[in-house]
C-alpha angles and dihedrals in degrees: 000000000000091000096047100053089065092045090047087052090041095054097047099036080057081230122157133179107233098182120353120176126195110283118243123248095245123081124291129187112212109199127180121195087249110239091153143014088248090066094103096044094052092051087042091051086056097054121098111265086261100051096051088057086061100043117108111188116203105220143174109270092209092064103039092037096053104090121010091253100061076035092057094041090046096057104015099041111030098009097230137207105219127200130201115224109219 
């Protein structure tokens, strides 16, 4: 399941890796312009399968929190930090 959830991303975001070389062991920040709330999870569904388990997406609490499935996506799939924005 946890491989077909990034291909699934991948193949209806229309996303593709041209070149994509073997990450460092130090910290890396990965930003989108954000033109969706699904910028985070198309650059997560990129990544090699170990770096997504250590990806952690910052993310607006109003929008993954809203339904059990976005819920369930937002803290079981991507592990989400998830900010309020008041």
């Amino acid at each position: 399941m946890t491989r077909l959830i990034p291909a699934f991303i991948r193949a209806f975001a229309g996303v593709y890796v041209q070149k994509h070389l073997p990450p460092p062991a130090n910290v890396r920040i990965y930003f989108a312009n954000h033109s969706s709330h699904l910028d985070f999870v198309v650059i997560w569904s990129v990544l090699p399968k170990a770096l997504r388990e250590r990806t952690r997406p910052v993310a607006a609490a109003d929008y993954w929190t809203k339904g059990a499935l976005r819920s369930h996506l937002a803290n079981h799939v991507f592990h989400a930090l998830l900010i309020t924005r008041e």
